[in-house]
Each structure stands twice: as C-alpha cells, then as structure tokens.
Amino acid sequence: MLALEGTVLAVQANFYRVMLDQAYRLELLDESGQIFSQFVNELLCTRRARLKKIGQQICVGDRVIVEEPDWQGRRGAISDVSIRRNLLDRPTVANVDRILLVFSLAEPSLDPHQLSRFLVKAESTQVEVLLCLNKRDLVSDQMWKLWRDRLLSWGYEAIAISTYTQQGIDQLATYLQTGVTVVAGLSGVGKSSLINLLIPDLQVRVGVVSQRLGHGRHTTRHVELFALPAGGYLADTPGFMQPNLTVTPPELANCFPEARQKLASGNHCHFHNCLHRLDEPDCVVRGDWERYNYYCAYLEEAIAYQQKLKNTANADASLKIKDASEGKHQQEPRLLKKRYRRESRRSEHQNLDTDDR
C-alpha cells in the first residue's frame, strides 16, 4: 500500500488539504489524444475511521501519512499523525517554528498594554517571537525611534515595515524562509496586506480600519498555511482583540525578557517559590522596569488559571504511548471510557458492595 508524507495546509469541515513532500507525475490525455504530464503535490483528504474513533484531532501544520491516493480525483485518506513538536491553542496550529506578531504604529495606534499581552501570550508558547510594526510611513522618524528604543528595553528588536511603500518587506522575508511561521495580531494592522506582498500570487482579502471603533474587521475566517516562494510556510490567522493567557504563576516571569534577564544574572530571590510581588522580600525581579505593573496584573490571571487547572480533575491521561514499528514510540489519544471501554468485573463488584451498604 502506497503511503505518502505531507503537511496539513487547511482544515475545512471533515476534509483536510495536504501538501505532499514530493510531487508525483500524472500522465493524462488531452482532447486530441496526446499524452501530457502533470505534477500533483496536493490532495484533499479524509481521515480514517480509526483516527476518528480514538479522538485523534488533525490540525493545520500536522505532519501526516496519506494512504490510497486517488491521483485522478486528487483525493486520499489520512491514516496516521506524527508526534507534534508543539501545538498552539489559539489559533490551533501544530509544529510552529516562530510567531510573527504584526502591529501598526498608527491607524490603529500602538497600545503598549495590548502589545504586551500579545507578547506574553506568544512567549508562553516557547517558540521564537518576531515583532513587526507596520505603517512606518504614517509616523515620523522621531516617533519610530522612540518606539524602537522602548521595545529594545523590553527585550525585542522590532522590524519596521510599510505595506504601502513596501519598506522592510525584503528584510522580513529573510527571517521566514524556513519552517512554519504563524502571523498574529489585531484586526486592521495589515496582516493580509503583508501576506499578499510576501506571496505575490496569493490574493488574501483585505479589510479597512473602522474610523468609529479604531480597529479593523476580521477578514480572515480560518487558519491556513501558505507556501512562501523562498521556502517555508506562513499561517494567516483571524485577528482578535484580547488573547487569553494560559500560564501558571511560575511560568509567567519567563514570558518577560526583562524578568528572564534579571533571573539569569546569577542572583536569586530569597524564596524559591517567589512570585515577584511587591510585598515579597529580597526579590531580584521586582523593580522599576516599565512592564512590571503589567506583570502584576497578569499574575492575578495566572493564579486564577492555576486554580482552574487544579479544579479540573483528570484521572485518566488523554494520551498514551504506543510502540510503533522499528522500536519507535508514538502518542495516541486514549479511548473514551464511557463509549469504548467496558467496566471491569472488580469495579462492578465494588459498586455493588457500595450499593448494598
């Protein structure tokens, strides 16, 4: 049975667009009966019933195995999903190499609190974060230098671009030539316009900024990977205003480059479980750095998130390790107990004993 490897480009309903690692030549007949060759490197696939039964989710960016390709109909069936290196929760994209945060210097103006929230969310994924500021043509050189120096103090070297004058587009493209890059940011900052410049043959719908609300409308409805001309993939994601923070208090400090630098200086907090609050003694993180107030505000959310995790009982792990061929191991979702597992006789007897009492 022919098995092919590929990457999931898009998920729509119960179908998956898969880009194959290798293009296959297909010989066809034209109207005059002449044979001509055509290369196929993309298939529209469904997933095997076994994957559906065990609850295996297939996401954009997943590395998959495709069986029984129908070259004439450009169809196939996904039979297996490789272990993911990572998985973003919002947007749901697997095997991400970097996050490209796109914000605008004007229309809408750059909000430090909103930008910090996106940066913390991106840092929590533990992948490379690249910051890009669009609409450079709408602000003065002095304003750009102020923001550049301010962001450097945060620990980020921002790239200034303009989708109108195409300033900085070539410089940005050099960072995206390998791996999967997820583009994220507010609506109306120019993400779709940027993608159209990076991939000229692609025409992504572009929206406008509302003068009344000060932000754009969502023009991207679902996540999709686009192949870049020089290599690599770009994922356009729906814009949103307020990303949710899913970090615990011990993880939060690592989401701020300023705090990481203080912790890496060789000094240590007095308490090993220090949360770096104002009232904690001998804390090396607490200080007069600009975003410390943001850290304190996000800390309350992190504490609430940690409590939520504790309240969510999960007696049975959602994944199990299964031995595969050639001595390799792969993760596989566990079957749902209520639907696919029969209760053991010992458990049945224990329940009967409890009822008798």
PDB file of C-alpha atoms in Angstrom, residues 209-349:
ATOM      1  CA  VAL A 209      -9.994  50.159   9.705  1.00  0.00           C
ATOM      2  CA  SER A 210     -13.233  51.481  11.186  1.00  0.00           C
ATOM      3  CA  GLN A 211     -12.969  55.202  11.944  1.00  0.00           C
ATOM      4  CA  ARG A 212     -15.530  54.875  14.755  1.00  0.00           C
ATOM      5  CA  LEU A 213     -14.079  51.804  16.512  1.00  0.00           C
ATOM      6  CA  GLY A 214     -10.401  52.401  15.748  1.00  0.00           C
ATOM      7  CA  HIS A 215      -9.717  48.847  14.651  1.00  0.00           C
ATOM      8  CA  GLY A 216     -10.338  46.636  11.640  1.00  0.00           C
ATOM      9  CA  ARG A 217     -12.856  43.959  10.840  1.00  0.00           C
ATOM     10  CA  HIS A 218     -11.933  40.286  10.752  1.00  0.00           C
ATOM     11  CA  THR A 219     -11.215  39.366   7.121  1.00  0.00           C
ATOM     12  CA  THR A 220      -9.540  36.003   7.872  1.00  0.00           C
ATOM     13  CA  ARG A 221     -12.109  33.380   8.897  1.00  0.00           C
ATOM     14  CA  HIS A 222      -9.976  30.265   9.378  1.00  0.00           C
ATOM     15  CA  VAL A 223      -6.343  29.220   9.713  1.00  0.00           C
ATOM     16  CA  GLU A 224      -4.490  28.168   6.566  1.00  0.00           C
ATOM     17  CA  LEU A 225      -0.855  27.553   5.609  1.00  0.00           C
ATOM     18  CA  PHE A 226       0.537  29.262   2.514  1.00  0.00           C
ATOM     19  CA  ALA A 227       3.821  28.225   0.864  1.00  0.00           C
ATOM     20  CA  LEU A 228       6.353  31.071   0.654  1.00  0.00           C
ATOM     21  CA  PRO A 229       8.258  31.477  -2.658  1.00  0.00           C
ATOM     22  CA  ALA A 230      11.689  31.104  -0.992  1.00  0.00           C
ATOM     23  CA  GLY A 231      10.626  28.210   1.251  1.00  0.00           C
ATOM     24  CA  GLY A 232       8.713  27.755   4.475  1.00  0.00           C
ATOM     25  CA  TYR A 233       5.027  28.205   5.290  1.00  0.00           C
ATOM     26  CA  LEU A 234       3.054  31.193   6.504  1.00  0.00           C
ATOM     27  CA  ALA A 235      -0.140  30.819   8.535  1.00  0.00           C
ATOM     28  CA  ASP A 236      -2.627  33.656   8.423  1.00  0.00           C
ATOM     29  CA  THR A 237      -4.874  33.683  11.487  1.00  0.00           C
ATOM     30  CA  PRO A 238      -8.102  35.504  12.377  1.00  0.00           C
ATOM     31  CA  GLY A 239      -7.421  38.762  14.210  1.00  0.00           C
ATOM     32  CA  PHE A 240      -8.675  39.131  17.772  1.00  0.00           C
ATOM     33  CA  MET A 241      -8.581  41.828  20.418  1.00  0.00           C
ATOM     34  CA  GLN A 242      -7.752  40.041  23.667  1.00  0.00           C
ATOM     35  CA  PRO A 243      -5.703  36.808  23.715  1.00  0.00           C
ATOM     36  CA  ASN A 244      -6.300  34.575  26.718  1.00  0.00           C
ATOM     37  CA  LEU A 245      -3.297  33.915  28.958  1.00  0.00           C
ATOM     38  CA  THR A 246      -2.825  30.232  29.795  1.00  0.00           C
ATOM     39  CA  VAL A 247       0.258  30.312  32.019  1.00  0.00           C
ATOM     40  CA  THR A 248       0.841  29.419  35.652  1.00  0.00           C
ATOM     41  CA  PRO A 249       2.496  31.858  38.102  1.00  0.00           C
ATOM     42  CA  PRO A 250       5.927  30.136  37.964  1.00  0.00           C
ATOM     43  CA  GLU A 251       5.858  30.347  34.143  1.00  0.00           C
ATOM     44  CA  LEU A 252       4.799  33.983  33.895  1.00  0.00           C
ATOM     45  CA  ALA A 253       8.171  35.570  34.685  1.00  0.00           C
ATOM     46  CA  ASN A 254       9.779  33.626  31.820  1.00  0.00           C
ATOM     47  CA  CYS A 255       7.331  35.331  29.435  1.00  0.00           C
ATOM     48  CA  PHE A 256       9.010  38.701  30.103  1.00  0.00           C
ATOM     49  CA  PRO A 257      12.549  39.088  28.653  1.00  0.00           C
ATOM     50  CA  GLU A 258      13.269  41.749  31.292  1.00  0.00           C
ATOM     51  CA  ALA A 259      12.484  39.295  34.101  1.00  0.00           C
ATOM     52  CA  ARG A 260      14.435  36.498  32.394  1.00  0.00           C
ATOM     53  CA  GLN A 261      17.483  38.739  32.238  1.00  0.00           C
ATOM     54  CA  LYS A 262      17.263  39.527  35.962  1.00  0.00           C
ATOM     55  CA  LEU A 263      16.873  35.846  36.850  1.00  0.00           C
ATOM     56  CA  ALA A 264      19.824  34.906  34.614  1.00  0.00           C
ATOM     57  CA  SER A 265      22.147  37.473  36.235  1.00  0.00           C
ATOM     58  CA  GLY A 266      23.254  34.975  38.888  1.00  0.00           C
ATOM     59  CA  ASN A 267      21.240  36.481  41.739  1.00  0.00           C
ATOM     60  CA  HIS A 268      18.366  34.562  43.286  1.00  0.00           C
ATOM     61  CA  CYS A 269      15.185  35.516  45.070  1.00  0.00           C
ATOM     62  CA  HIS A 270      15.051  34.890  48.831  1.00  0.00           C
ATOM     63  CA  PHE A 271      12.270  32.306  48.394  1.00  0.00           C
ATOM     64  CA  HIS A 272      12.465  29.550  45.771  1.00  0.00           C
ATOM     65  CA  ASN A 273       8.719  29.936  45.047  1.00  0.00           C
ATOM     66  CA  CYS A 274       8.825  33.737  44.870  1.00  0.00           C
ATOM     67  CA  LEU A 275       6.050  35.210  42.717  1.00  0.00           C
ATOM     68  CA  HIS A 276       7.901  38.573  42.471  1.00  0.00           C
ATOM     69  CA  ARG A 277       5.159  40.612  44.103  1.00  0.00           C
ATOM     70  CA  LEU A 278       5.713  43.975  45.758  1.00  0.00           C
ATOM     71  CA  ASP A 279       5.429  42.520  49.270  1.00  0.00           C
ATOM     72  CA  GLU A 280       7.948  39.679  48.819  1.00  0.00           C
ATOM     73  CA  PRO A 281      11.373  40.322  50.413  1.00  0.00           C
ATOM     74  CA  ASP A 282      14.694  40.144  48.583  1.00  0.00           C
ATOM     75  CA  CYS A 283      13.156  39.625  45.140  1.00  0.00           C
ATOM     76  CA  VAL A 284      15.546  40.150  42.220  1.00  0.00           C
ATOM     77  CA  VAL A 285      12.756  40.547  39.625  1.00  0.00           C
ATOM     78  CA  ARG A 286      10.714  43.234  41.355  1.00  0.00           C
ATOM     79  CA  GLY A 287      11.874  46.659  40.274  1.00  0.00           C
ATOM     80  CA  ASP A 288      11.259  49.795  38.264  1.00  0.00           C
ATOM     81  CA  TRP A 289      11.268  48.182  34.809  1.00  0.00           C
ATOM     82  CA  GLU A 290       8.468  49.556  32.667  1.00  0.00           C
ATOM     83  CA  ARG A 291       6.267  46.484  32.305  1.00  0.00           C
ATOM     84  CA  TYR A 292       6.396  45.374  35.946  1.00  0.00           C
ATOM     85  CA  ASN A 293       2.838  46.662  36.517  1.00  0.00           C
ATOM     86  CA  TYR A 294       1.680  44.548  33.569  1.00  0.00           C
ATOM     87  CA  TYR A 295       3.386  41.556  35.170  1.00  0.00           C
ATOM     88  CA  CYS A 296       1.497  42.119  38.434  1.00  0.00           C
ATOM     89  CA  ALA A 297      -1.819  42.396  36.577  1.00  0.00           C
ATOM     90  CA  TYR A 298      -1.191  39.226  34.565  1.00  0.00           C
ATOM     91  CA  LEU A 299      -0.084  37.420  37.736  1.00  0.00           C
ATOM     92  CA  GLU A 300      -3.641  37.538  39.084  1.00  0.00           C
ATOM     93  CA  GLU A 301      -4.865  35.900  35.867  1.00  0.00           C
ATOM     94  CA  ALA A 302      -2.134  33.271  36.128  1.00  0.00           C
ATOM     95  CA  ILE A 303      -3.156  32.437  39.711  1.00  0.00           C
ATOM     96  CA  ALA A 304      -6.789  32.059  38.615  1.00  0.00           C
ATOM     97  CA  TYR A 305      -5.708  29.841  35.705  1.00  0.00           C
ATOM     98  CA  GLN A 306      -3.642  27.620  38.025  1.00  0.00           C
ATOM     99  CA  GLN A 307      -6.623  27.238  40.357  1.00  0.00           C
ATOM    100  CA  LYS A 308      -8.789  26.297  37.386  1.00  0.00           C
ATOM    101  CA  LEU A 309      -6.315  23.558  36.462  1.00  0.00           C
ATOM    102  CA  LYS A 310      -6.435  22.181  40.000  1.00  0.00           C
ATOM    103  CA  ASN A 311     -10.225  22.119  39.961  1.00  0.00           C
ATOM    104  CA  THR A 312     -10.284  20.229  36.677  1.00  0.00           C
ATOM    105  CA  ALA A 313      -9.926  16.605  37.727  1.00  0.00           C
ATOM    106  CA  ASN A 314      -8.388  14.388  35.078  1.00  0.00           C
ATOM    107  CA  ALA A 315      -7.868  10.903  36.469  1.00  0.00           C
ATOM    108  CA  ASP A 316      -7.085   9.372  33.086  1.00  0.00           C
ATOM    109  CA  ALA A 317      -4.431  10.846  30.829  1.00  0.00           C
ATOM    110  CA  SER A 318      -5.699  11.906  27.428  1.00  0.00           C
ATOM    111  CA  LEU A 319      -2.651  10.432  25.645  1.00  0.00           C
ATOM    112  CA  LYS A 320      -0.871   7.112  25.850  1.00  0.00           C
ATOM    113  CA  ILE A 321       2.459   5.927  24.460  1.00  0.00           C
ATOM    114  CA  LYS A 322       2.191   3.171  21.857  1.00  0.00           C
ATOM    115  CA  ASP A 323       5.017   1.060  20.412  1.00  0.00           C
ATOM    116  CA  ALA A 324       5.319   1.546  16.667  1.00  0.00           C
ATOM    117  CA  SER A 325       7.457  -0.106  14.042  1.00  0.00           C
ATOM    118  CA  GLU A 326      11.274  -0.119  14.233  1.00  0.00           C
ATOM    119  CA  GLY A 327      11.221   0.344  18.005  1.00  0.00           C
ATOM    120  CA  LYS A 328       9.786   3.858  17.803  1.00  0.00           C
ATOM    121  CA  HIS A 329       7.163   5.266  20.158  1.00  0.00           C
ATOM    122  CA  GLN A 330       4.205   7.416  19.233  1.00  0.00           C
ATOM    123  CA  GLN A 331       1.497   9.175  21.193  1.00  0.00           C
ATOM    124  CA  GLU A 332      -2.111   8.213  20.664  1.00  0.00           C
ATOM    125  CA  PRO A 333      -5.291   9.544  22.312  1.00  0.00           C
ATOM    126  CA  ARG A 334      -6.909   7.170  24.771  1.00  0.00           C
ATOM    127  CA  LEU A 335     -10.333   5.743  24.060  1.00  0.00           C
ATOM    128  CA  LEU A 336     -13.168   7.388  25.931  1.00  0.00           C
ATOM    129  CA  LYS A 337     -14.135   5.174  28.857  1.00  0.00           C
ATOM    130  CA  LYS A 338     -17.860   5.732  28.683  1.00  0.00           C
ATOM    131  CA  ARG A 339     -18.095   4.976  24.975  1.00  0.00           C
ATOM    132  CA  TYR A 340     -15.457   2.374  24.211  1.00  0.00           C
ATOM    133  CA  ARG A 341     -14.367   0.714  27.461  1.00  0.00           C
ATOM    134  CA  ARG A 342     -16.204  -1.889  29.431  1.00  0.00           C
ATOM    135  CA  GLU A 343     -16.055  -1.634  33.202  1.00  0.00           C
ATOM    136  CA  SER A 344     -14.003  -4.379  34.845  1.00  0.00           C
ATOM    137  CA  ARG A 345     -15.679  -7.050  36.949  1.00  0.00           C
ATOM    138  CA  ARG A 346     -13.777  -5.923  40.026  1.00  0.00           C
ATOM    139  CA  SER A 347     -15.172  -2.402  39.630  1.00  0.00           C
ATOM    140  CA  GLU A 348     -18.670  -3.795  39.116  1.00  0.00           C
ATOM    141  CA  HIS A 349     -18.404  -5.818  42.338  1.00  0.00           C
TER     142      HIS A 349
END
